[in-house]
Amino acid sequence: MIISKNLKNIVVLTGAGISAESGIDTFRDQNGLWENHDIMDVASPQGFERNAQLVYEFYNQRRKQLLSDTVAPNAAHIALKKLEDNFDGEFSIITQNVDDLHERCGTKSVIHMHGELLKMRCVKTKEVFTTKSNFDEFTNCPCCLESGNLRPHIVWFGEIPFQLGKIEQLLSQCDLFISIGTSGSVYPAAMFVQLAKSNKNCLTIEQNLSETQVSENFDTLIHGSSSIEIPKLVEEILKNNNS
Ligand code: APR
């Protein structure tokens, strides 16, 4: 695969697969989250309306897993940080993940389009607060000072992902689009490759264990674990683009 020289603008899309080797459950792999929970019960406004405690518990469990001392950024996260630090052009990561593993290894330009596990939001004021602890309907909201107003700062099915305007602008200008560890099952993320390809000179790469339902839209497929393949890809990009 030839990585173009003089790249100006790299956009990376990450999915649950990049965090799998850090010990974070994916959604649709064997024994994934959606095998053990009904999406509409734990990741939809209707589910929250029906049984808020179940939803709080689902996210409290995932937050606990994320904060356990066995979970840390892996070589793929670290390689993307190295790319951000050493690439002279524009670099952005759009992540579907709600974990903080990109940030934990120091990456700055991360857009969490599906929200963040370590944040909660007041349904009244929309104010967002960071949290590393469990919370539920009995937890007092830091702004209203009363309970019953807090929800996970997560984009649920049927809700609009965050920062889509900024994302579209980034995709409209990129000359390298790399998708890592996503099944391409959920829109609009699954069509970002199409937006990137609207630039004639944009090279699109899909890195995954195997083919996905959107693989046909990519110029190049790199199969294998992201912790092995992404460091190699980053080396190649920097070799061809280091001024
Ligand atoms: N290296 C590379 N890819 C991997 C690895 C790995 N070590 N392990 C798993 N994968 C790939 C799987 O092959 C699969 O294609 O990661 C992908 C994970 O797919 P999903 O579980 O569907 O996760 P994702 O694509 O991020 O889901 C998108 O769906 O449920 C919603 O909001 C949720 O953000 C999530 C969205």
CSV table of C-alpha atoms and ligand atoms in Angstrom, one decimal:
chain,number,residue,atom,x,y,z
A,1,MET,CA,0.0,0.0,0.0
A,2,ILE,CA,1.4,3.4,-1.0
A,3,ILE,CA,0.8,6.1,1.5
A,4,SER,CA,0.8,9.5,-0.3
A,5,LYS,CA,3.5,12.0,0.6
A,6,ASN,CA,2.6,15.6,1.5
A,7,LEU,CA,-0.5,14.6,3.4
A,8,LYS,CA,-2.3,17.7,4.8
A,9,ASN,CA,-5.2,16.4,6.8
A,10,ILE,CA,-5.7,13.0,8.4
A,11,VAL,CA,-9.0,12.0,10.0
A,12,VAL,CA,-9.3,8.8,12.0
A,13,LEU,CA,-12.5,7.1,13.0
A,14,THR,CA,-12.3,4.6,15.9
A,15,GLY,CA,-14.8,2.0,17.1
A,16,ALA,CA,-15.0,-0.5,20.0
A,17,GLY,CA,-12.4,-2.7,18.3
A,18,ILE,CA,-9.5,-0.4,19.1
A,19,SER,CA,-10.3,-0.7,22.8
A,20,ALA,CA,-11.0,-4.5,22.8
A,21,GLU,CA,-7.3,-5.3,23.5
A,22,SER,CA,-7.4,-3.0,26.5
A,23,GLY,CA,-10.1,-5.2,28.0
A,24,ILE,CA,-13.2,-3.1,27.1
A,25,ASP,CA,-16.2,-5.2,25.7
A,26,THR,CA,-17.2,-4.5,22.1
A,27,PHE,CA,-20.8,-4.5,21.1
A,28,ARG,CA,-21.3,-7.0,18.4
A,29,ASP,CA,-18.4,-9.5,18.8
A,30,GLN,CA,-18.8,-12.9,20.4
A,31,ASN,CA,-20.2,-12.3,23.9
A,32,GLY,CA,-20.4,-8.5,23.2
A,33,LEU,CA,-22.5,-6.0,25.1
A,34,TRP,CA,-25.5,-6.4,22.7
A,35,GLU,CA,-25.5,-10.2,23.2
A,36,ASN,CA,-26.1,-9.7,26.9
A,37,HIS,CA,-28.4,-6.6,26.9
A,38,ASP,CA,-31.3,-5.5,24.8
A,39,ILE,CA,-30.2,-2.3,23.1
A,40,MET,CA,-33.6,-0.7,23.5
A,41,ASP,CA,-33.6,-1.4,27.3
A,42,VAL,CA,-30.2,0.1,28.1
A,43,ALA,CA,-29.3,2.5,25.2
A,44,SER,CA,-32.5,4.3,24.3
A,45,PRO,CA,-34.6,7.2,25.7
A,46,GLN,CA,-37.6,4.8,25.9
A,47,GLY,CA,-35.6,2.3,27.9
A,48,PHE,CA,-34.5,5.1,30.3
A,49,GLU,CA,-38.1,6.2,30.7
A,50,ARG,CA,-39.3,2.6,31.3
A,51,ASN,CA,-36.6,1.5,33.8
A,52,ALA,CA,-34.0,4.2,34.6
A,53,GLN,CA,-32.3,2.0,37.3
A,54,LEU,CA,-31.4,-0.7,34.7
A,55,VAL,CA,-29.8,2.0,32.5
A,56,TYR,CA,-27.9,3.5,35.4
A,57,GLU,CA,-26.7,0.1,36.4
A,58,PHE,CA,-25.6,-0.7,32.8
A,59,TYR,CA,-23.4,2.4,32.6
A,60,ASN,CA,-22.2,2.1,36.2
A,61,GLN,CA,-20.9,-1.4,35.3
A,62,ARG,CA,-19.2,-0.2,32.1
A,63,ARG,CA,-17.6,2.8,34.0
A,64,LYS,CA,-16.4,0.4,36.7
A,65,GLN,CA,-14.8,-1.8,34.0
A,66,LEU,CA,-13.2,1.2,32.3
A,67,LEU,CA,-11.7,2.4,35.7
A,68,SER,CA,-10.4,-1.0,36.7
A,69,ASP,CA,-6.6,-1.1,37.0
A,70,THR,CA,-6.3,-3.7,34.3
A,71,VAL,CA,-7.6,-1.3,31.6
A,72,ALA,CA,-5.1,1.0,29.9
A,73,PRO,CA,-4.5,2.4,26.4
A,74,ASN,CA,-2.9,-0.2,24.1
A,75,ALA,CA,-0.3,0.2,21.3
A,76,ALA,CA,-2.9,1.3,18.8
A,77,HIS,CA,-4.0,4.3,21.0
A,78,ILE,CA,-0.4,5.1,21.7
A,79,ALA,CA,0.5,5.0,18.0
A,80,LEU,CA,-2.3,7.5,17.1
A,81,LYS,CA,-0.9,9.8,19.8
A,82,LYS,CA,2.5,9.5,18.2
A,83,LEU,CA,0.9,10.4,14.8
A,84,GLU,CA,-0.8,13.4,16.3
A,85,ASP,CA,2.5,14.6,17.8
A,86,ASN,CA,4.7,14.1,14.7
A,87,PHE,CA,2.4,14.7,11.8
A,88,ASP,CA,2.9,18.3,10.5
A,89,GLY,CA,-0.6,18.6,9.0
A,90,GLU,CA,-4.1,18.6,10.6
A,91,PHE,CA,-5.0,15.5,12.6
A,92,SER,CA,-8.3,14.6,14.2
A,93,ILE,CA,-9.8,11.5,15.8
A,94,ILE,CA,-13.6,11.0,15.7
A,95,THR,CA,-14.4,8.2,18.1
A,96,GLN,CA,-17.6,6.3,18.6
A,97,ASN,CA,-16.2,5.0,21.8
A,98,VAL,CA,-17.3,6.4,25.2
A,99,ASP,CA,-14.1,5.3,27.0
A,100,ASP,CA,-11.2,7.8,27.7
A,101,LEU,CA,-8.4,5.7,26.4
A,102,HIS,CA,-7.4,8.1,23.6
A,103,GLU,CA,-7.2,10.9,26.2
A,104,ARG,CA,-5.4,8.7,28.8
A,105,CYS,CA,-2.4,8.4,26.5
A,106,GLY,CA,-2.4,12.2,25.8
A,107,THR,CA,-4.2,12.5,22.5
A,108,LYS,CA,-5.8,16.0,22.3
A,109,SER,CA,-7.9,16.1,19.2
A,110,VAL,CA,-10.7,13.7,20.1
A,111,ILE,CA,-14.3,14.1,19.1
A,112,HIS,CA,-16.6,11.8,21.1
A,113,MET,CA,-19.6,11.6,18.8
A,114,HIS,CA,-21.5,9.1,21.0
A,115,GLY,CA,-20.7,10.8,24.3
A,116,GLU,CA,-18.5,9.8,27.3
A,117,LEU,CA,-18.8,7.3,30.0
A,118,LEU,CA,-17.0,9.5,32.6
A,119,LYS,CA,-19.6,12.3,32.1
A,120,MET,CA,-23.2,12.8,33.3
A,121,ARG,CA,-25.7,15.4,32.2
A,122,CYS,CA,-28.5,17.3,34.0
A,123,VAL,CA,-31.7,16.7,32.0
A,124,LYS,CA,-33.0,20.2,33.1
A,125,THR,CA,-30.1,22.5,32.5
A,126,LYS,CA,-28.2,20.2,30.0
A,127,GLU,CA,-25.1,21.0,32.1
A,128,VAL,CA,-22.4,18.2,31.8
A,129,PHE,CA,-20.3,17.0,34.8
A,130,THR,CA,-17.4,14.6,34.9
A,131,THR,CA,-17.8,11.7,37.2
A,132,LYS,CA,-15.8,8.5,38.0
A,133,SER,CA,-18.4,7.2,40.5
A,134,ASN,CA,-21.7,5.4,40.2
A,135,PHE,CA,-24.8,7.6,40.0
A,136,ASP,CA,-28.5,7.0,39.7
A,137,GLU,CA,-31.9,8.6,40.2
A,138,PHE,CA,-31.1,9.2,43.9
A,139,THR,CA,-27.9,11.1,43.2
A,140,ASN,CA,-28.2,14.8,43.7
A,141,CYS,CA,-27.5,16.9,40.6
A,142,PRO,CA,-24.6,19.3,41.2
A,143,CYS,CA,-26.5,22.2,39.5
A,144,CYS,CA,-30.1,21.7,40.7
A,145,LEU,CA,-29.1,20.2,44.1
A,146,GLU,CA,-31.9,17.7,43.9
A,147,SER,CA,-32.1,14.1,42.8
A,148,GLY,CA,-33.8,12.6,39.7
A,149,ASN,CA,-32.2,14.9,37.0
A,150,LEU,CA,-29.0,13.1,36.0
A,151,ARG,CA,-28.6,10.9,33.0
A,152,PRO,CA,-25.5,9.3,31.3
A,153,HIS,CA,-23.8,11.8,28.8
A,154,ILE,CA,-24.2,9.1,26.2
A,155,VAL,CA,-25.9,9.4,22.7
A,156,TRP,CA,-28.6,6.7,22.7
A,157,PHE,CA,-30.3,5.1,19.7
A,158,GLY,CA,-32.7,7.6,18.3
A,159,GLU,CA,-30.7,10.6,19.5
A,160,ILE,CA,-28.4,12.8,17.3
A,161,PRO,CA,-24.6,12.2,17.7
A,162,PHE,CA,-22.5,15.2,18.9
A,163,GLN,CA,-20.5,17.6,16.7
A,164,LEU,CA,-21.8,16.4,13.3
A,165,GLY,CA,-21.2,19.8,11.7
A,166,LYS,CA,-17.5,19.8,12.8
A,167,ILE,CA,-17.2,16.1,11.7
A,168,GLU,CA,-18.6,16.9,8.2
A,169,GLN,CA,-16.2,19.8,7.9
A,170,LEU,CA,-13.2,17.6,8.8
A,171,LEU,CA,-14.2,14.8,6.4
A,172,SER,CA,-14.7,17.3,3.6
A,173,GLN,CA,-11.1,18.4,3.9
A,174,CYS,CA,-9.2,15.2,4.6
A,175,ASP,CA,-6.7,13.5,2.3
A,176,LEU,CA,-6.3,10.3,4.5
A,177,PHE,CA,-9.3,8.7,6.2
A,178,ILE,CA,-8.5,5.7,8.5
A,179,SER,CA,-11.4,3.7,10.1
A,180,ILE,CA,-10.2,1.4,13.0
A,181,GLY,CA,-12.1,-1.3,14.8
A,182,THR,CA,-15.7,-0.5,13.8
A,183,SER,CA,-18.2,-2.9,12.3
A,184,GLY,CA,-19.8,-0.1,10.2
A,185,SER,CA,-23.2,-1.1,11.7
A,186,VAL,CA,-24.3,2.3,12.9
A,187,TYR,CA,-25.0,5.5,11.0
A,188,PRO,CA,-24.0,8.2,10.5
A,189,ALA,CA,-20.4,6.9,11.4
A,190,ALA,CA,-20.8,4.1,8.8
A,191,MET,CA,-21.0,6.6,6.0
A,192,PHE,CA,-18.1,8.8,7.0
A,193,VAL,CA,-16.0,7.0,4.4
A,194,GLN,CA,-18.4,8.2,1.7
A,195,LEU,CA,-18.1,11.8,2.9
A,196,ALA,CA,-14.3,11.4,2.9
A,197,LYS,CA,-14.3,10.0,-0.7
A,198,SER,CA,-16.1,13.1,-1.9
A,199,ASN,CA,-12.5,14.5,-2.0
A,200,LYS,CA,-11.0,12.9,-5.1
A,201,ASN,CA,-7.6,12.7,-3.6
A,202,CYS,CA,-8.6,11.1,-0.3
A,203,LEU,CA,-7.1,7.7,0.4
A,204,THR,CA,-9.4,5.6,2.6
A,205,ILE,CA,-8.2,2.7,4.8
A,206,GLU,CA,-10.2,0.3,6.9
A,207,GLN,CA,-8.3,-1.5,9.7
A,208,ASN,CA,-10.2,-4.4,11.3
A,209,LEU,CA,-9.8,-8.1,12.2
A,210,SER,CA,-11.7,-9.0,9.1
A,211,GLU,CA,-14.1,-7.6,6.4
A,212,THR,CA,-17.1,-5.5,7.5
A,213,GLN,CA,-20.3,-4.6,5.9
A,214,VAL,CA,-18.7,-1.3,4.6
A,215,SER,CA,-15.3,-2.7,3.5
A,216,GLU,CA,-16.2,-2.3,-0.2
A,217,ASN,CA,-16.2,1.5,0.3
A,218,PHE,CA,-12.5,1.6,1.2
A,219,ASP,CA,-9.4,1.8,-1.0
A,220,THR,CA,-7.3,-0.4,1.3
A,221,LEU,CA,-8.1,-3.0,3.9
A,222,ILE,CA,-5.7,-3.9,6.6
A,223,HIS,CA,-6.7,-7.1,8.5
A,224,GLY,CA,-5.3,-8.0,11.9
A,225,SER,CA,-5.3,-6.6,15.5
A,226,SER,CA,-5.2,-2.9,15.7
A,227,SER,CA,-2.4,-3.0,18.4
A,228,ILE,CA,-0.2,-4.7,15.8
A,229,GLU,CA,-1.4,-3.0,12.6
A,230,ILE,CA,-1.8,0.6,13.6
A,231,PRO,CA,1.8,1.2,14.9
A,232,LYS,CA,3.0,-0.2,11.5
A,233,LEU,CA,0.6,2.1,9.6
A,234,VAL,CA,1.7,5.1,11.7
A,235,GLU,CA,5.4,4.4,11.0
A,236,GLU,CA,4.7,4.3,7.2
A,237,ILE,CA,2.7,7.5,7.3
A,238,LEU,CA,5.4,9.3,9.2
A,239,LYS,CA,8.2,7.9,7.0
A,240,ASN,CA,6.5,9.3,3.9
A,241,ASN,CA,5.4,12.6,5.5
A,242,ASN,CA,8.1,13.7,7.9
A,243,SER,CA,9.4,17.0,6.6
B,1,APR,N1,-8.4,-4.9,16.2
B,1,APR,C1,-9.2,-4.4,15.2
B,1,APR,N2,-10.5,-4.6,15.1
B,1,APR,C2,-11.1,-5.3,16.1
B,1,APR,C3,-10.4,-5.8,17.2
B,1,APR,C4,-9.0,-5.7,17.3
B,1,APR,N3,-8.3,-6.2,18.2
B,1,APR,N4,-11.3,-6.5,18.0
B,1,APR,C5,-12.6,-6.3,17.4
B,1,APR,N5,-12.4,-5.6,16.3
B,1,APR,C6,-13.5,-5.2,15.4
B,1,APR,C7,-14.6,-6.2,15.2
B,1,APR,O1,-14.2,-7.1,14.1
B,1,APR,C8,-15.8,-5.3,14.8
B,1,APR,O2,-15.8,-5.1,13.4
B,1,APR,O3,-14.1,-4.1,16.0
B,1,APR,C9,-15.5,-4.0,15.6
B,1,APR,C10,-16.4,-3.8,16.7
B,1,APR,O4,-17.7,-3.6,16.2
B,1,APR,P1,-18.9,-3.2,17.2
B,1,APR,O5,-18.8,-4.1,18.4
B,1,APR,O6,-20.1,-3.1,16.4
B,1,APR,O7,-18.5,-1.8,17.7
B,1,APR,P2,-18.6,-0.4,16.9
B,1,APR,O8,-18.5,-0.6,15.5
B,1,APR,O9,-17.7,0.6,17.6
B,1,APR,O10,-20.2,0.0,17.2
B,1,APR,C11,-20.6,1.2,16.8
B,1,APR,O11,-22.7,0.9,17.9
B,1,APR,O12,-23.9,0.2,19.6
B,1,APR,C12,-23.4,1.3,19.0
B,1,APR,O13,-22.9,3.3,20.2
B,1,APR,C13,-22.4,2.0,19.9
B,1,APR,O14,-20.5,3.2,19.3
B,1,APR,C14,-21.1,2.0,19.1
B,1,APR,C15,-21.6,1.8,17.7
